[in-house]
XYZ file of C-alpha atoms in Angstrom:
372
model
C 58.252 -134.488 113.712
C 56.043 -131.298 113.011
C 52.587 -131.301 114.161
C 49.911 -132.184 111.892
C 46.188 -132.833 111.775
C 45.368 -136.387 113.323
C 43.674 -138.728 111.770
C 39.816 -138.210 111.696
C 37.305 -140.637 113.446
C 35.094 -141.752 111.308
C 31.391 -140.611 112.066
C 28.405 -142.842 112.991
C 27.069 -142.247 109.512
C 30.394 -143.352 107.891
C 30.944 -146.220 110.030
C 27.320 -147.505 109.257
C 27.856 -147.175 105.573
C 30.564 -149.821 105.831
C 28.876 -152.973 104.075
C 30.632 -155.484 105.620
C 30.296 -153.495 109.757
C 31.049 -156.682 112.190
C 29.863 -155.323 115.738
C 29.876 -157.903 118.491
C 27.824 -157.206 121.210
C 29.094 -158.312 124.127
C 26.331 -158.550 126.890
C 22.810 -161.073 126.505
C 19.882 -158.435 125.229
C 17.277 -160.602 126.846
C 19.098 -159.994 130.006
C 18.406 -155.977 129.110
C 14.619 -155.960 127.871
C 13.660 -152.830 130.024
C 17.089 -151.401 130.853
C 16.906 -147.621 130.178
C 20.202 -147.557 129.359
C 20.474 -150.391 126.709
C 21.514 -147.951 123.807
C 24.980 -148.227 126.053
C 25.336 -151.748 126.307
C 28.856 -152.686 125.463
C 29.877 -153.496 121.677
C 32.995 -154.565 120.128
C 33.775 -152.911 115.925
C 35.476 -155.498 114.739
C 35.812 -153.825 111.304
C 37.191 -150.542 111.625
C 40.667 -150.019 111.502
C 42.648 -146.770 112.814
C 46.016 -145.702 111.539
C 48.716 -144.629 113.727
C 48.154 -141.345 115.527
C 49.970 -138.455 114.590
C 51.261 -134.760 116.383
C 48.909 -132.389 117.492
C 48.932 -129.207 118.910
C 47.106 -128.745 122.254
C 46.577 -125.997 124.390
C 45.207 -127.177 128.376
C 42.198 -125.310 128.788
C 43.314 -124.558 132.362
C 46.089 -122.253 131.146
C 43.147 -119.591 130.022
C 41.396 -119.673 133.749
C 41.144 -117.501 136.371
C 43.372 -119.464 139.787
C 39.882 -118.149 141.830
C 37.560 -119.833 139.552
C 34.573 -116.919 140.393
C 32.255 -118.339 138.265
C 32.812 -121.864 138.821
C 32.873 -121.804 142.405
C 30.293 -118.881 142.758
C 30.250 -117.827 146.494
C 26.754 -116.656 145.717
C 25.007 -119.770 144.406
C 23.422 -120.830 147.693
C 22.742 -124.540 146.134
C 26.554 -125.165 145.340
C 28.694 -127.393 148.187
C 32.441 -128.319 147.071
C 34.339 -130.180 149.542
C 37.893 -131.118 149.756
C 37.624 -135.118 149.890
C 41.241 -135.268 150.963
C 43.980 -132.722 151.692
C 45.651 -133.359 148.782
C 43.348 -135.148 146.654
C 40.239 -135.358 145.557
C 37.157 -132.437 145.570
C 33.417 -132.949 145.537
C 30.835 -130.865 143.470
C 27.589 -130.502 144.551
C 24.513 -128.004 142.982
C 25.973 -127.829 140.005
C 25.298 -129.340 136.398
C 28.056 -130.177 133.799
C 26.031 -129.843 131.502
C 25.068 -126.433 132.004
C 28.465 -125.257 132.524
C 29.768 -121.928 130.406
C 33.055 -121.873 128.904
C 34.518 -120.091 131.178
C 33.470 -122.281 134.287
C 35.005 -125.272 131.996
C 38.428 -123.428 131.676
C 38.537 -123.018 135.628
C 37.043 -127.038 136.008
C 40.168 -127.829 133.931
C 42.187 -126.009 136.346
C 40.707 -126.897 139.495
C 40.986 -131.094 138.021
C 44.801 -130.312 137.513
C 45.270 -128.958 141.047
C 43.111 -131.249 142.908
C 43.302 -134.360 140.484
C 39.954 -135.674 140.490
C 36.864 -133.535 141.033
C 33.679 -135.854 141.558
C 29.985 -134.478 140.572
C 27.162 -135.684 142.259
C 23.473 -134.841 141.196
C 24.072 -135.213 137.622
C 21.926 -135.209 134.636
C 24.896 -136.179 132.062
C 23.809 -139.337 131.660
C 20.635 -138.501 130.221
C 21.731 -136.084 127.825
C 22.420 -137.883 124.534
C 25.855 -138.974 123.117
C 26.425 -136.248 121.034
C 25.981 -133.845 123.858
C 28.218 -136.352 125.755
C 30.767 -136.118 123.109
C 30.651 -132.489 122.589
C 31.213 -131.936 126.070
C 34.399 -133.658 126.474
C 36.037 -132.446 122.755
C 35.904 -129.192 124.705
C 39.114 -130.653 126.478
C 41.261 -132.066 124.037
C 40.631 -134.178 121.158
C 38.617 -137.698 121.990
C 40.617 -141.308 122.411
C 39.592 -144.125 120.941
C 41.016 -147.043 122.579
C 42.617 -149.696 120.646
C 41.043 -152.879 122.103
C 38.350 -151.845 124.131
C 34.519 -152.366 124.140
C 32.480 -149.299 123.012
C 29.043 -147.733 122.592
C 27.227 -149.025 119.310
C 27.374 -145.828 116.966
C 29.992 -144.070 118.967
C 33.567 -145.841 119.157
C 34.862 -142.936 121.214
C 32.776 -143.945 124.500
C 34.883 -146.577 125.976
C 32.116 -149.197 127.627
C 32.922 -149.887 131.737
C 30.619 -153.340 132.277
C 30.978 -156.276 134.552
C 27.619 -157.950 134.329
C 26.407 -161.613 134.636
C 26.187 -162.244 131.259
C 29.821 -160.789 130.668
C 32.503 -161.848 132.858
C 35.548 -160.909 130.782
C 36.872 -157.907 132.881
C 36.542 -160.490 136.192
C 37.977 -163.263 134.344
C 40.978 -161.299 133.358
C 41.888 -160.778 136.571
C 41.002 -164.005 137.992
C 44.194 -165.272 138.920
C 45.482 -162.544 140.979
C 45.487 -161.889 144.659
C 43.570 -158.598 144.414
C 41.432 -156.696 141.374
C 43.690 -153.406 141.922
C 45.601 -152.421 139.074
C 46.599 -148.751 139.398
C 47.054 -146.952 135.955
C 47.254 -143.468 133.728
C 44.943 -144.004 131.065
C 46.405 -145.199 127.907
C 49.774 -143.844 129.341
C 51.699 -145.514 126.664
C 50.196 -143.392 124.133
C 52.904 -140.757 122.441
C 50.222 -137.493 123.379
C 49.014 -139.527 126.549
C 45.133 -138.415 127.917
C 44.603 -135.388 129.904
C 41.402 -135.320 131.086
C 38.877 -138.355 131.559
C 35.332 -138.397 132.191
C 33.660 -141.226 133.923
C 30.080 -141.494 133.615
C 28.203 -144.747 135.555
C 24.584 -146.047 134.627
C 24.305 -148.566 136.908
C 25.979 -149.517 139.915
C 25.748 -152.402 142.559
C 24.179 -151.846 145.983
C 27.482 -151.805 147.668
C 31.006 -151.443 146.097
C 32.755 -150.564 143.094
C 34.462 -147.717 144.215
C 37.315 -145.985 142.330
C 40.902 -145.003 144.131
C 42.940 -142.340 143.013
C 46.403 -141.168 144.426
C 48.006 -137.856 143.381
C 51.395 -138.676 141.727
C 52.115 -135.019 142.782
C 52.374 -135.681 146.639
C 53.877 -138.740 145.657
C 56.587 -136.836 144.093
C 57.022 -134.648 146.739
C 57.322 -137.159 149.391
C 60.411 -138.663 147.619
C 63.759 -137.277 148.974
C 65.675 -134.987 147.105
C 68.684 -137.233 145.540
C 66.189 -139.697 144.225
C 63.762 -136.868 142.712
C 67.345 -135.147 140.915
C 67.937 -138.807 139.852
C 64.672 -139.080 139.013
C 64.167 -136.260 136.934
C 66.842 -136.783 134.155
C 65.394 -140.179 133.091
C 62.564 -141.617 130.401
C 60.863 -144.489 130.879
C 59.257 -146.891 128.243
C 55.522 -146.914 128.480
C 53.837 -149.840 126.031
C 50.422 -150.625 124.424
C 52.039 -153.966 123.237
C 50.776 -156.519 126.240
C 47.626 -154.673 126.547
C 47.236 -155.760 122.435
C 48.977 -158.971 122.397
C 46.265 -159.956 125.500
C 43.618 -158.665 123.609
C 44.375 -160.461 120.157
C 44.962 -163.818 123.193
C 41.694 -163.622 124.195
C 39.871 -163.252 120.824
C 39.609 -159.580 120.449
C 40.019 -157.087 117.790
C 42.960 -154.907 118.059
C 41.463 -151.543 115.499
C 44.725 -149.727 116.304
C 48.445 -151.500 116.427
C 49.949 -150.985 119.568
C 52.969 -148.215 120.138
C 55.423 -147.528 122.819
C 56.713 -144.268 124.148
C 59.464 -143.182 126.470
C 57.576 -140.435 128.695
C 59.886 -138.267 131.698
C 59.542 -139.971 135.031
C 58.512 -136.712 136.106
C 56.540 -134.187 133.674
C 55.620 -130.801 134.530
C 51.649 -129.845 134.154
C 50.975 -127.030 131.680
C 48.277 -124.974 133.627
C 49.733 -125.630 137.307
C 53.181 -126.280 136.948
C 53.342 -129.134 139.237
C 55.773 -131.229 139.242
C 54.436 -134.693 139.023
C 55.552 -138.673 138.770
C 54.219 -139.790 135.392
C 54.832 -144.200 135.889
C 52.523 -146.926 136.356
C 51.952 -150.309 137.180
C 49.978 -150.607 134.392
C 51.559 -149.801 131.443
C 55.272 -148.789 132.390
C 58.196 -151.286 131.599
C 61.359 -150.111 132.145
C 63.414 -146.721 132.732
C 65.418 -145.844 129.714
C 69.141 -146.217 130.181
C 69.567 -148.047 133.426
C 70.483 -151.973 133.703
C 67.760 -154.033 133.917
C 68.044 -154.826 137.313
C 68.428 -151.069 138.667
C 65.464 -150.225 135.937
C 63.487 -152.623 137.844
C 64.624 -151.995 141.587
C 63.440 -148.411 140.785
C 60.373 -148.862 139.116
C 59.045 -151.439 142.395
C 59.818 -148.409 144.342
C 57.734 -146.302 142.855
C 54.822 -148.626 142.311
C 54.792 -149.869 145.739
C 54.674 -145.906 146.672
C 51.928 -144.736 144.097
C 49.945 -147.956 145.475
C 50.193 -147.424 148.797
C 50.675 -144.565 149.989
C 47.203 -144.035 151.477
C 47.727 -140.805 152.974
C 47.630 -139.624 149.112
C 44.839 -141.463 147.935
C 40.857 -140.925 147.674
C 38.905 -143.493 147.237
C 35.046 -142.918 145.741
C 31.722 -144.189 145.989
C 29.951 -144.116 142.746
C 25.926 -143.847 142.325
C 24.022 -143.676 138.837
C 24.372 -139.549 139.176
C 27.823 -139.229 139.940
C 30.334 -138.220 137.455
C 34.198 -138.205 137.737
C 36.823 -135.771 135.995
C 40.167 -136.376 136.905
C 43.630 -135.466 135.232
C 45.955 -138.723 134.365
C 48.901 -136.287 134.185
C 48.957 -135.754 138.186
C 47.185 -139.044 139.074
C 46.907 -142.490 138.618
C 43.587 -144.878 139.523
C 42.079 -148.200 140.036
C 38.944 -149.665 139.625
C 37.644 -151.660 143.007
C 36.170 -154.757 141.921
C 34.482 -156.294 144.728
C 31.141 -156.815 144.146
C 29.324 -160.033 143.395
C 28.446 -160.089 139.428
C 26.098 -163.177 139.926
C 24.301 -161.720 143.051
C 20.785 -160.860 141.741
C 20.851 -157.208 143.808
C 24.544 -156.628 143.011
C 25.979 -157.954 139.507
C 26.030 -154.894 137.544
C 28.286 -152.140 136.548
C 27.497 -150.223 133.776
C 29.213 -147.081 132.368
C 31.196 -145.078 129.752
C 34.726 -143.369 130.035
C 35.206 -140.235 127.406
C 39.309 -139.972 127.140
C 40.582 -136.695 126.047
C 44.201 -136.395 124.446
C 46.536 -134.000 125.813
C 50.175 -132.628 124.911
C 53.234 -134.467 124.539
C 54.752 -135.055 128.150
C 57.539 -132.364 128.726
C 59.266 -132.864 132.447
C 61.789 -130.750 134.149
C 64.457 -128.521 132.140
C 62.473 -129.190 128.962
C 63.185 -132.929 128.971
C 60.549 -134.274 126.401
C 59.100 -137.683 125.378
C 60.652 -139.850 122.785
C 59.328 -142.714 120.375
């Protein structure tokens, strides 16, 4: 399996010049007449189809920064405020743009979103400045996702669209049967170079809730006792795209890339830090490679109930329309909070775009390596 170039993503140009282009807009435009940010309104290609992604070779920014970060976390920039949100989670930015960031300061930002998980902007003006600048920004961290089944921004299938609005229900409806909206989750986790970093942009948000929870599956893994982690760290388990694509193609969606499955270590080792970190999820993993089905799922419920609720490990965010949030989906795993009223006239909006970036194939402790 040597590494090769993956598969390019078509351009906006290219993807217009398709004759036949079927996009499905999924949200009312009269219900949008004077929204500034109508150019993001949620969209669905049904036309475009992806092949199977291929090796790649990645390097994790972080591994070229300085551990003191001097020009990212300039003691003499009187305007910048960082803040540890949690001990071991969890770090807030303020006074500075991401948009005027240097290389350099992005090399340490990877570093200092590996060692704290999730590092949450506030002030920001990256909303405003244009897709391709959007785009550009996060190819600087690995190459972009395009997700399989997901709503999009017209023009630019790699901005995966975040909207719960009156006049789309879908996300609320999905999860209408359950006790509680709370699904944690690694982005894409089942894919065979799984994301690294992900950037979470919000246009609109409702007066009150909507937060985001993240826990870090590094003091998870730490908290575990030392039999379990040995056990632990000499096993795979199977991570799959194939229910989040069979519920897709259930509900009338188009799948533009067939689903895969990977078996990922339980515990995988982060390039820049070194950190030793739990790498399963409610949301995508299925079993543990090599154990009977009953002791593959004993273990697993133990280490969802842990990730979930082990609140002494877990930040949980307020969002407003100039916050962005980096985090790293190799050392944590989040939720979305859905607990806002979508028909209340003040509060039935969410509105935002999630750029995925691809990182290296999962290698966990003694050089034990993914599978597929």
């Amino acid at each position: 399996m040597a590494p090769s170039v993956a598969q390019e993503i078509p351009s906006e140009e290219s993807l217009h010049e398709i004759a036949d282009l079927k996009l499905n807009r999924a949200f009312d435009p009269a219900q949008h007449s004077s929204y500034k940010y109508d150019r993001y309104l949620p969209v669905y290609d049904e036309t475009t189809k992806f092949p199977p992604t291929e090796p790649f070779e990645f390097v994790d920014r972080g591994t070229k920064a300085d551990k003191a970060k001097p020009p990212l976390l300039n003691p003499h920039n009187s305007k910048l405020e960082v803040t540890k949100l949690t001990p071991r989670v969890g770090t807030e930015i303020k006074g500075l743009q991401l948009s005027e960031l240097t290389d350099v300061q992005k090399d340490e930002l990877a570093l200092l979103i590996a060692e704290r998980g999730v590092v949450v902007f506030r002030g920001q003006d990256f909303k405003d400045i244009g897709i391709e600048k959007q785009k550009e920004f996060g190819s600087y961290f690995g190459r972009l996702h395009v997700h399989p089944v997901g709503a999009h921004v017209e023009g630019a299938i790699e901005l995966h669209n975040i909207y719960l609005g009156p006049d789309n229900l879908y996300r609320a409806q999905r999860r209408s049967s359950k006790l509680t909206t709370t699904g944690y989750h690694s982005d894409v986790s089942y894919e065979h170079q799984p994301p690294g970093i992900t950037i979470l942009t919000l246009l609109s948000v409702p007066s009150t809730g909507g937060d985001t929870g993240w826990v870090s599956q590094v003091a998870a893994y730490e908290r575990i006792s030392d039999p379990i982690k040995k056990l632990l760290e000499g096993l795979r388990a199977e991570h799959s795209g194939f229910p989040q694509a069979e519920g897709a193609r259930r509900d009338g969606k188009f799948v533009r890339r067939e689903p895969v499955k990977s078996e990922h270590p339980i515990v995988r080792v982060h390039p820049a830090t070194g950190q030793k970190a739990l790498f399963v999820n409610p949301g995508f993993t299925k079993k543990i490679i090599d154990l009977k089905d009953e002791e593959s799922e004993a273990l697993l419920q133990l280490l969802f109930k842990h990730i979930s609720q082990s609140q002494d490990v877990q930040v949980r965010v307020k969002w407003d329309d100039q916050t962005v949030s980096l985090w790293d989906n190799r050392v944590t795993a989040h939720t979305a909070i859905s607990d806002y009223d979508v028909d209340g006239e003040k509060e039935g909006l969410m509105h935002g775009f999630r750029i995925t970036t691809l990182a290296e194939k999962p290698v966990g402790v003694d050089g034990l390596e993914s599978v597929w």
